[in-house]
Coordinates of C-alpha atoms and ligand atoms in Angstrom, one line a residue:
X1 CA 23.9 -12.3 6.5
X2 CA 20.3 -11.7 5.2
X3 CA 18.1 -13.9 7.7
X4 CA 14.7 -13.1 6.1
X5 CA 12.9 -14.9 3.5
X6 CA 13.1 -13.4 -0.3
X7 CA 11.3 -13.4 -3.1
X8 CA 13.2 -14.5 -6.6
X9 CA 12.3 -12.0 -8.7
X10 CA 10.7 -14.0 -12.3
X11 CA 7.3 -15.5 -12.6
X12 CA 7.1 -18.9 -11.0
X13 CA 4.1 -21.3 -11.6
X14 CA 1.7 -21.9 -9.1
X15 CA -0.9 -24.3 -7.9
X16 CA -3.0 -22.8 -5.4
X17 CA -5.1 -24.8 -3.1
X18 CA -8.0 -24.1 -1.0
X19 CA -9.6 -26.6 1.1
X20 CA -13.0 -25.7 2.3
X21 CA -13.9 -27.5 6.1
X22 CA -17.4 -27.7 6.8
X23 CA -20.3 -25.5 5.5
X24 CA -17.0 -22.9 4.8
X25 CA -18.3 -21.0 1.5
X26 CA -16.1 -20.9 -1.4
X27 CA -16.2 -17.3 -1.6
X28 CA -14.8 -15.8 -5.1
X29 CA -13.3 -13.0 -3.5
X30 CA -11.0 -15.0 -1.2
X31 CA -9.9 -17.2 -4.0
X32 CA -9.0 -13.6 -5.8
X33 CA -7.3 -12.4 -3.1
X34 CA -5.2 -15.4 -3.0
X35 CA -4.5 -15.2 -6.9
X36 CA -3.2 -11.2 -5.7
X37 CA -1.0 -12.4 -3.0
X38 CA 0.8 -15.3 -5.3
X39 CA 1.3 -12.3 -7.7
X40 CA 2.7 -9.6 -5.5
X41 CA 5.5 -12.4 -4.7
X42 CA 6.3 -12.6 -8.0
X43 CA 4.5 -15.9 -9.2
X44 CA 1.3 -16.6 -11.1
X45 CA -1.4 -19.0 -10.6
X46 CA -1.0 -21.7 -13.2
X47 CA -3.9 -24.1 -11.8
X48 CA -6.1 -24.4 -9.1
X49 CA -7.9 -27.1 -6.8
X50 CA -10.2 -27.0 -3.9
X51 CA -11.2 -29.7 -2.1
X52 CA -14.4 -30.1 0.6
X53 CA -13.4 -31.8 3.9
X54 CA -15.8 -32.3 6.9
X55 CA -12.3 -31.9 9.1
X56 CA -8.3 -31.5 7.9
X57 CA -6.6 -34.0 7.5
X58 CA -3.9 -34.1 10.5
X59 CA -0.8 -35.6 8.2
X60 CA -1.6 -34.1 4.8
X61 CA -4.7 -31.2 5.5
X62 CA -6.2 -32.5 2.5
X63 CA -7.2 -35.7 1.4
X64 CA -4.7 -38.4 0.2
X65 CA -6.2 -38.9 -3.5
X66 CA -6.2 -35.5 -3.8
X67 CA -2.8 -35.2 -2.9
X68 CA -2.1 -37.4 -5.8
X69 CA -4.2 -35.6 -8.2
X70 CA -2.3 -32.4 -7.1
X71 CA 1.2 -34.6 -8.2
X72 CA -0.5 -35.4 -11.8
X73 CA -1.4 -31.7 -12.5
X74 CA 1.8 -29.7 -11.7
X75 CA 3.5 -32.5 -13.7
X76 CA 0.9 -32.2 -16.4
X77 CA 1.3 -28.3 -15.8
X78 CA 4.9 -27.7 -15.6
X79 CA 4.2 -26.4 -12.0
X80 CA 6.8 -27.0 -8.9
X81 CA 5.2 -25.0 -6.4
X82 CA 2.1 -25.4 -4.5
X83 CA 0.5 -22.6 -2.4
X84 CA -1.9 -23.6 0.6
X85 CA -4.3 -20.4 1.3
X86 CA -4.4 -22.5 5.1
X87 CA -1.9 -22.2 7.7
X88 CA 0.5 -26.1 7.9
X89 CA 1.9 -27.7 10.1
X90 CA 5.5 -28.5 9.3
X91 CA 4.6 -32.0 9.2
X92 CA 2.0 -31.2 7.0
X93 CA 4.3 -29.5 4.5
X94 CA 6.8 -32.1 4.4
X95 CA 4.9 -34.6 3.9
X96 CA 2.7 -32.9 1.1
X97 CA 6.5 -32.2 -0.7
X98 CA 6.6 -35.7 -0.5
X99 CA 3.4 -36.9 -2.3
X100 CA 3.3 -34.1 -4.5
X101 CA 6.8 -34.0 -5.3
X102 CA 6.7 -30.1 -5.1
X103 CA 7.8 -26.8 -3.1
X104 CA 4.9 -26.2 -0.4
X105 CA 4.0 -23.0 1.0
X106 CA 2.0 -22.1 3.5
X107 CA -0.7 -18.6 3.9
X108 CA 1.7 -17.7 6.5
X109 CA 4.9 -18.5 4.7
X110 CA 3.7 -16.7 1.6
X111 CA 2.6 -13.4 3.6
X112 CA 5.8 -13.6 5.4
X113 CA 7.6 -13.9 2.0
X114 CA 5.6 -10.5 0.8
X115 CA 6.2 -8.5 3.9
X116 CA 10.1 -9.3 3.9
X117 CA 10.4 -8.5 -0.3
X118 CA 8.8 -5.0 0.6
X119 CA 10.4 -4.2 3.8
X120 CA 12.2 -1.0 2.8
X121 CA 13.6 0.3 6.4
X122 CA 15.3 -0.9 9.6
X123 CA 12.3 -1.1 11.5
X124 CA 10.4 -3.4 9.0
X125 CA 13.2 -5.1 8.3
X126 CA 13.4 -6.2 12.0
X127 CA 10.0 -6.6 12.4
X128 CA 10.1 -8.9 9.5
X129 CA 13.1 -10.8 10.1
X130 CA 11.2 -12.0 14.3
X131 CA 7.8 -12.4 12.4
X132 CA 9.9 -15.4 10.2
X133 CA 12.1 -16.5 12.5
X134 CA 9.4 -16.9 15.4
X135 CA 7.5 -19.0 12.4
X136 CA 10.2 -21.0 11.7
X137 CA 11.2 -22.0 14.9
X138 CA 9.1 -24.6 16.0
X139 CA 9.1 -25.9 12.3
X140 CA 13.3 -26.1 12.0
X141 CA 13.3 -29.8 11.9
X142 CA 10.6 -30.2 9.0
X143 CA 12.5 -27.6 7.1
X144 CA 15.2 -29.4 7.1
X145 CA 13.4 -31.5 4.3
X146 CA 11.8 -28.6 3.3
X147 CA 14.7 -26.7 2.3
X148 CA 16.7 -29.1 0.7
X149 CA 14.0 -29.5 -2.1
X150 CA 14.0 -25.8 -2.3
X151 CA 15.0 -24.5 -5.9
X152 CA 14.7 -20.9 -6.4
X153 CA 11.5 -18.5 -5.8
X154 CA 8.7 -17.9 -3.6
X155 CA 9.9 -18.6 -0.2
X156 CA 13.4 -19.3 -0.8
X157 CA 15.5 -17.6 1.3
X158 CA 18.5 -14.9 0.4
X159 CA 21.7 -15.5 -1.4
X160 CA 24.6 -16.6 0.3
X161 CA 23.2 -18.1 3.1
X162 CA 22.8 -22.1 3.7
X163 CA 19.8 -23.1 5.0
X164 CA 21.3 -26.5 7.0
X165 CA 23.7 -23.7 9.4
X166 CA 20.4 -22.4 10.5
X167 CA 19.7 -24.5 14.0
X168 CA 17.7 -23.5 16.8
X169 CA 20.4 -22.5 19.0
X170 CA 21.2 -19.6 16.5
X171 CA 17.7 -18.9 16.2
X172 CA 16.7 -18.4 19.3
X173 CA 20.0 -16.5 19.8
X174 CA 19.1 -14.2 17.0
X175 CA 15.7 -13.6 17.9
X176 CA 17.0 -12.2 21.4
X177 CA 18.8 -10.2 19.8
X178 CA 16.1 -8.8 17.2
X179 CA 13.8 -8.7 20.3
X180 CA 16.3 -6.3 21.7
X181 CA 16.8 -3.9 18.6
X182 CA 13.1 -3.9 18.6
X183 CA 13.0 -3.0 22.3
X184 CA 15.7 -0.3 21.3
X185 CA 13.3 1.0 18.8
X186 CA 10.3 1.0 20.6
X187 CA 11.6 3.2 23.3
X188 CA 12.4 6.0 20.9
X189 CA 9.0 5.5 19.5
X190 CA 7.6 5.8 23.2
X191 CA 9.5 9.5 23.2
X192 CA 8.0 10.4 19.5
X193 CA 4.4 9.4 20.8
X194 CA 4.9 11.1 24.0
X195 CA 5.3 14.5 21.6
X196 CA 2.1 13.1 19.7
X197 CA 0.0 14.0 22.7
X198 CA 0.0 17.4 22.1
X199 CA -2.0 17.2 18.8
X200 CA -4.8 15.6 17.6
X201 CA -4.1 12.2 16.4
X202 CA -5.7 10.4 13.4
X203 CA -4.9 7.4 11.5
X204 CA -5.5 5.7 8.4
X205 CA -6.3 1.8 8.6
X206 CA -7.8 0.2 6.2
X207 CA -7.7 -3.6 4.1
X208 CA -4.9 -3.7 1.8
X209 CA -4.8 -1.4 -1.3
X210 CA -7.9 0.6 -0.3
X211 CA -6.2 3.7 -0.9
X212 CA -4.7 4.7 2.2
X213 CA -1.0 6.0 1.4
X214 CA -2.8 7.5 -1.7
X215 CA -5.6 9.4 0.2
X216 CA -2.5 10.8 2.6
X217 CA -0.4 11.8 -0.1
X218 CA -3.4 14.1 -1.4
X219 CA -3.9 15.2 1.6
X220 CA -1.0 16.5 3.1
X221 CA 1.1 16.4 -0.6
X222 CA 3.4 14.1 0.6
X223 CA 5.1 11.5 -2.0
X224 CA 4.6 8.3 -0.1
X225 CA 5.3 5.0 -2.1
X226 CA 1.6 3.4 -3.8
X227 CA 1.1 1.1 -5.7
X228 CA -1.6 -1.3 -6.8
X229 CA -0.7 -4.9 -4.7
X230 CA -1.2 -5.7 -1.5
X231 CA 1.1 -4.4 1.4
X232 CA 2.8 -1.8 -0.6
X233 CA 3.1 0.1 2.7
X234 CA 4.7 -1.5 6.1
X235 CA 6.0 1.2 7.7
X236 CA 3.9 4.2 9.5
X237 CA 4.2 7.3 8.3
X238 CA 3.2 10.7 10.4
X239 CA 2.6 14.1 8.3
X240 CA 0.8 17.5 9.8
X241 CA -2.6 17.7 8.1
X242 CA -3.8 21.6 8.2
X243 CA -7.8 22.2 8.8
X244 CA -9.7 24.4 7.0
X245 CA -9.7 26.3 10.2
X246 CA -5.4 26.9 10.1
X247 CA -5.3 24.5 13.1
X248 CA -2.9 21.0 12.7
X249 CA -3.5 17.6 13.2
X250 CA -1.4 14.5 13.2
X251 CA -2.1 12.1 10.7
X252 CA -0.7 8.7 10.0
X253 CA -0.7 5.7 7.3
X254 CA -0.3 2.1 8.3
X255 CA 0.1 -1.2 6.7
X256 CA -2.6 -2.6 5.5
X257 CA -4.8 -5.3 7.2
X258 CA -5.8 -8.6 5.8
X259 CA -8.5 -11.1 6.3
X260 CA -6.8 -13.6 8.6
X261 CA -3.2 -11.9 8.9
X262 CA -0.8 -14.5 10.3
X263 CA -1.0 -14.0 14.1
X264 CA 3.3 -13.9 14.3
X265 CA 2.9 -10.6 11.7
X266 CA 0.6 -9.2 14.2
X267 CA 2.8 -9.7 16.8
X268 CA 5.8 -8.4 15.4
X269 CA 3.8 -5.3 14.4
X270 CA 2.8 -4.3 17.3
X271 CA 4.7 -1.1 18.0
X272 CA 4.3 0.0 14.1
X273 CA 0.3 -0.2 14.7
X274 CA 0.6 2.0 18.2
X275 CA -0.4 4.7 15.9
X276 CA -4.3 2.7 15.6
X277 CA -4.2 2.4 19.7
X278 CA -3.4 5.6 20.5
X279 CA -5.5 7.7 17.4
X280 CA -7.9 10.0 18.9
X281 CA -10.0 9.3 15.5
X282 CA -9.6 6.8 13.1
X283 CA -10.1 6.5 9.5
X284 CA -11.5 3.4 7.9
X285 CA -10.2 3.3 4.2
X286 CA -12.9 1.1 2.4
X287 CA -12.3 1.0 -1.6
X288 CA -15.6 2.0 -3.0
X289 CA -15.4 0.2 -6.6
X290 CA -14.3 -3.4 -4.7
X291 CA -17.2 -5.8 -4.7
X292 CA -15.5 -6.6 -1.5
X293 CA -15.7 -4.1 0.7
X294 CA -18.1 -5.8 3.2
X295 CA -15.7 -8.4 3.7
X296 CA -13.0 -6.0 3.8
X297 CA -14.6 -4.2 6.5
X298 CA -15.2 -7.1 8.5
X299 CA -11.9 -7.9 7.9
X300 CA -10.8 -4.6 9.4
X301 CA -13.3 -4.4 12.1
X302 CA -11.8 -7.8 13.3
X303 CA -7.9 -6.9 12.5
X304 CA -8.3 -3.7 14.9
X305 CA -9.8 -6.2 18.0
X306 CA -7.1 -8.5 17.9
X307 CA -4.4 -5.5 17.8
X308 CA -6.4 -4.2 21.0
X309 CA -8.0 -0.9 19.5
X310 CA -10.7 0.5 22.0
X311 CA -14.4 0.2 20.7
X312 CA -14.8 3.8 22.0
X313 CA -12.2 5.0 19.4
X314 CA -14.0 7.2 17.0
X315 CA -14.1 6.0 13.5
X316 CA -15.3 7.7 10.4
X317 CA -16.0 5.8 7.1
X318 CA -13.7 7.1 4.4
X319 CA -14.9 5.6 1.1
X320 CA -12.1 5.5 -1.5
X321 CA -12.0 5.5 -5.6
X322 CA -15.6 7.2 -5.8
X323 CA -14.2 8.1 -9.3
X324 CA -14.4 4.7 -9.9
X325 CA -18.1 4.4 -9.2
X326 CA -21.3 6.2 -10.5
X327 CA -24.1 5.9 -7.7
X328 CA -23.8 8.5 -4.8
X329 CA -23.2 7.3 -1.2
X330 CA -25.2 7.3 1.7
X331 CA -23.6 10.2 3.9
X332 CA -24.5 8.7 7.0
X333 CA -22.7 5.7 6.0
X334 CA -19.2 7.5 5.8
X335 CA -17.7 10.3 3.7
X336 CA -17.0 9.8 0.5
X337 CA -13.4 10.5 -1.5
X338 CA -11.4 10.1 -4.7
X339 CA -7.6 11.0 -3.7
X340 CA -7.2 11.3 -7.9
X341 CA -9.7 13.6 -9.0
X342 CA -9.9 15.1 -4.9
X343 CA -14.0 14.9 -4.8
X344 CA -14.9 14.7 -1.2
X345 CA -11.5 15.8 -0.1
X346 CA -12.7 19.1 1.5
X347 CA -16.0 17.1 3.0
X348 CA -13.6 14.9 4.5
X349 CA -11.2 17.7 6.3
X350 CA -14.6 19.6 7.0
X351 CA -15.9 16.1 8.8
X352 CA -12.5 15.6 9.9
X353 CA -12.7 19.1 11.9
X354 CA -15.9 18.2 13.6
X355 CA -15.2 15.2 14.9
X356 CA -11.6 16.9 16.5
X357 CA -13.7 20.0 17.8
X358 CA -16.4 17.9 19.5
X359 CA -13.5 15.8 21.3
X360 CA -12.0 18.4 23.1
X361 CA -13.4 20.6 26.2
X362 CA -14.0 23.9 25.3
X363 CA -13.2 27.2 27.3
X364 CA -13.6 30.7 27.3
X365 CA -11.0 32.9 28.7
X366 CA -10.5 36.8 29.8
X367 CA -7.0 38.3 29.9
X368 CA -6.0 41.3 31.6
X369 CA -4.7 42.3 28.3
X370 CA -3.4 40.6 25.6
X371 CA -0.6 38.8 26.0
X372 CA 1.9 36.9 23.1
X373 CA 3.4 34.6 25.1
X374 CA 0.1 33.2 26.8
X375 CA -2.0 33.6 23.5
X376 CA 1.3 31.5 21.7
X377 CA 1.3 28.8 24.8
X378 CA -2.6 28.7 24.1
X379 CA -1.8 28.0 20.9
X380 CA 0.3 25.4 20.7
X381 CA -1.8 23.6 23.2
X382 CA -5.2 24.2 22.6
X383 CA -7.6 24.9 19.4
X384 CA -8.1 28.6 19.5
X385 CA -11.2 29.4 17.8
X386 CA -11.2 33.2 18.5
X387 CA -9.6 36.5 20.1
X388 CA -11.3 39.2 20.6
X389 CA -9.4 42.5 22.1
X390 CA -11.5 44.6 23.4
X391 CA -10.5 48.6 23.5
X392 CA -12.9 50.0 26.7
X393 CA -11.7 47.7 29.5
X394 CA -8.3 46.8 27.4
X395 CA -9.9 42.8 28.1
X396 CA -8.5 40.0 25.8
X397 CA -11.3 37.5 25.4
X398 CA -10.6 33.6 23.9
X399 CA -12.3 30.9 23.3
X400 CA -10.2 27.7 22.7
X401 CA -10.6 23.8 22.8
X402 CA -7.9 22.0 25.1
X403 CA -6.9 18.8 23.4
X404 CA -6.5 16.3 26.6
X405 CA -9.0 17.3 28.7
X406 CA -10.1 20.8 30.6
X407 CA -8.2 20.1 33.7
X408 CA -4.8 19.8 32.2
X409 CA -4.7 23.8 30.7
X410 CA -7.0 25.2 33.8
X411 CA -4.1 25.4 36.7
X412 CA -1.6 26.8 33.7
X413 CA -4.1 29.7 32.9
X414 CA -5.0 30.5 36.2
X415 CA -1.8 30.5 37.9
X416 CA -0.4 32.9 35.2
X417 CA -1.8 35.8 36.8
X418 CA -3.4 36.9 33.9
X419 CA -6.7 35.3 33.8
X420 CA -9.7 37.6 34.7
X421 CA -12.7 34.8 34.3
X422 CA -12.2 31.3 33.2
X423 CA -15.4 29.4 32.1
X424 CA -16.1 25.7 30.6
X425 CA -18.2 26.6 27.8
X426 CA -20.7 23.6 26.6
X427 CA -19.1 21.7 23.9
X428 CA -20.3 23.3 20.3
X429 CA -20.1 21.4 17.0
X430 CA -21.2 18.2 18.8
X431 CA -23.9 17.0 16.9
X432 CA -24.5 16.8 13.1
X433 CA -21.7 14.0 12.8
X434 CA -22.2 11.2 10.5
X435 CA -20.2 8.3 9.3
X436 CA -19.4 6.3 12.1
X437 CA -18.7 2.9 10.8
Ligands
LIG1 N1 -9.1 5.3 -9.4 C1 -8.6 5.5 -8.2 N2 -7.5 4.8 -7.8 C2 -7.0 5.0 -6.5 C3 -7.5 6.0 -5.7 N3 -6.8 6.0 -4.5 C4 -5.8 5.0 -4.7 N4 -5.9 4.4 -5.9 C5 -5.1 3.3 -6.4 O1 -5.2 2.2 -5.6 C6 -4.0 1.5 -5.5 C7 -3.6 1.3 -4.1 O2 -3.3 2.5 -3.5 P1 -2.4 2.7 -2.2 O3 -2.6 4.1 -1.7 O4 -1.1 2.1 -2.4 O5 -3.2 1.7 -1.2 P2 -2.9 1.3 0.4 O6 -4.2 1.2 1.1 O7 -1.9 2.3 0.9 O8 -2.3 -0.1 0.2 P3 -1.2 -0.9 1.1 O9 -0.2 0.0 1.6 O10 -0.7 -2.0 0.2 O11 -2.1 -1.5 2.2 C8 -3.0 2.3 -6.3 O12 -2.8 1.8 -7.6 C9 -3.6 3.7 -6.4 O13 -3.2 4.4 -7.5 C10 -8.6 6.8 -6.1 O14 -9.1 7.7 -5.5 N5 -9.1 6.5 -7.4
LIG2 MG1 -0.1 2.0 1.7

């Protein structure tokens, strides 16, 4: 039985609706960004109307004339859905279905409806499936009107399913039971990120379509799914990045962030954006040619708080699609990229290795003599920068960067036998960094 919400594929007709509360600006982008999101589920904005409200209204969000106004224009416009860019109540909903004589659809349903339509494997899938359920929950008994009037697109749910067997008892039974599959996941997720701690983590985050999976692909040559509509990724995706240098790190792609991502998506996420808590550096994606990307970055700066991502994470500015724009960028603002024609690529991985070096504790090391299986251990655990044999006193000397701190390789080395002088060696390649966002 397919649980989650679908999208039918076709163009439907849309009537989006924005109410602005307050001294809220009506902000071009936003209203874009809504026309992007009703496309990516497969409808397309036939007609819009904003209203200005000092408050919502608490039965209908907006007012009741312009409820009615709403009825004459999808009639006038052929139109039988009606997308809020707010987040309903379920009361809200079915009573707008009522005046309007329309489908209703929420931000949250509509984002919901998106993630589910581009959830590709098991874990998304899951993840998807407790995001909706946990939305729908509380609102069962105002979709029981909702659904009936329910034709087919945006927001209808699979075939073969009726929507009136769905009660709360089997809900709350089936989002156990998610909950658990999830819990099954996350612990062999727990083992993979245990093995992340030996390398140097980084991850991609970014606002939606900025050009993450893209700038990953170029990077490492991998052949990750892109495309140009929002969420095309969900899942994370780890790949070994070489440095100029020989060295590996880990890097990973995530979905994409959103102003005002519905807090249930968030949720459900949670183990899929580990990879942002636990990066030893991030990178912030910000597409260069969008005329949003303050808002975007404000978006992102905001998303990564609520998903509990410490402020003393590094984070380096990655400005995306510089093909797609002529004046050069500030280099203290952030580096600057274009994953198609791979300007800045080799900046980047340079900038990329300065901010790893200057995070780890450097050490210099003298060895009796040189030996493989010490020098391999070294590196596989640390960054080793050099090795110098020396002929007179048959000395090996090394110098080399341990990852998770000095004190965690020192009582290995020394209690090999081997070690003739161990020494902390002031960190070098610490300064000359730029880009922090
Ligand atoms: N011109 C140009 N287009 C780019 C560049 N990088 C990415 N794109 C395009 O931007 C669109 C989005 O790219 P993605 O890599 O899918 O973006 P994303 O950030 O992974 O998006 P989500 O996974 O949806 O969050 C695609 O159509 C890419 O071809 C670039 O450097 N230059
Ligand atoms: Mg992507």
């Amino acid at each position: 039985m397919n649980e989650t919400t679908s999208i039918e594929k076709g163009l439907e007709r849309v009537l989006l609706v924005r109410a602005f509360i307050g001294d809220e600006p009506d902000e071009d982008h936003s209203r874009g960004e809504m026309r992007a999101l009703v496309e990516s589920a497969g409808g397309t904005v036939a007609a819009e109307k904003s209203q200005r409200r000092a408050s919502p209204d608490a039965k209908l969000f907006i007012g009741r004339g312009k409820a009615s106004e709403l009825r004459e224009t999808a009639l006038r416009e052929g139109i039988s859905t009606i997308v809020f860019d707010h987040s309903l109540s379920s009361g809200q909903v079915s009573r707008l279905e009522e005046a309007t004589d329309c489908k209703v659809i929420d931000r949250t349903e509509l984002i919901l409806a998106i993630f589910a339509d581009r959830a590709r494997t098991r874990e998304a899938k899951l993840q998807i499936e407790l995001a909706q359920l946990k939305y729908s929950l509380p609102r069962l008994s105002g979709m029981w009107h909702h659904f009936s009037r329910l034709g087919a697109g945006i927001g209808t749910r699979g075939p073969g399913e009726t929507q009136l067997e769905i009660d709360r008892r089997r809900a709350r039974a089936r989002i156990a039971l998610l909950e658990e599959r999830i819990g099954e996941v996350e612990s062999r997720w727990r083992i993979v990120s245990e093995g992340r701690r030996g390398m140097f983590n980084i991850t991609i985050v970014g606002y939606t379509n900025a050009g993450k999976s893209t700038l990953l692909n170029t990077l490492c040559g991998t052949g990750l799914f892109t495309a140009d509509k929002p969420f095309a990724t969900l899942d994370t995706t780890s790949r070994r990045l070489e440095l100029p240098d020989g060295s590996s790190v880990l890097i990973s792609d995530t979905v994409g962030f959103i102003e005002r991502l519905p807090e249930t998506l968030v949720a459900s996420f949670h183990t899929t954006l580990d990879v942002a808590r636990t990066a030893d550096l991030l990178l912030v994606a910000v597409d260069r040619s969008s005329p949003c990307r303050g808002m975007h970055m404000n978006a992102v700066r905001r998303t990564l708080d609520r998903i509990g991502v410490d402020e003393s994470t590094p984070r380096l500015t990655v400005w995306t699609k510089c093909d797609l724009v002529k004046d050069p960028v500030d280099p203290r603002s952030g580096v600057s990229v274009s994953s198609l024609t791979g300007e800045g690529i080799e900046g980047l991985l340079a900038t990329v290795m300065r901010y790893r070096d200057s995070s780890l504790d450097w050490f210099e090391l003298e060895m009796e003599y040189h030996d493989s299986s010490m020098i391999n251990w070294l590196y596989t655990n640390c960054v080793v920068r050099n090795v110098t044999d020396s002929g007179e006193d048959s000395t090996t000397r090394i110098v080399a960067g341990a990852l998770r701190g000095y004190e965690s390789v020192e009582g290995r080395l020394e209690g090999s036998g081997l070690v003739r002088r161990i020494a902390r060696l002031p960190g070098p390649w610490t300064d000359d960094i730029g880009g922090e966002s």
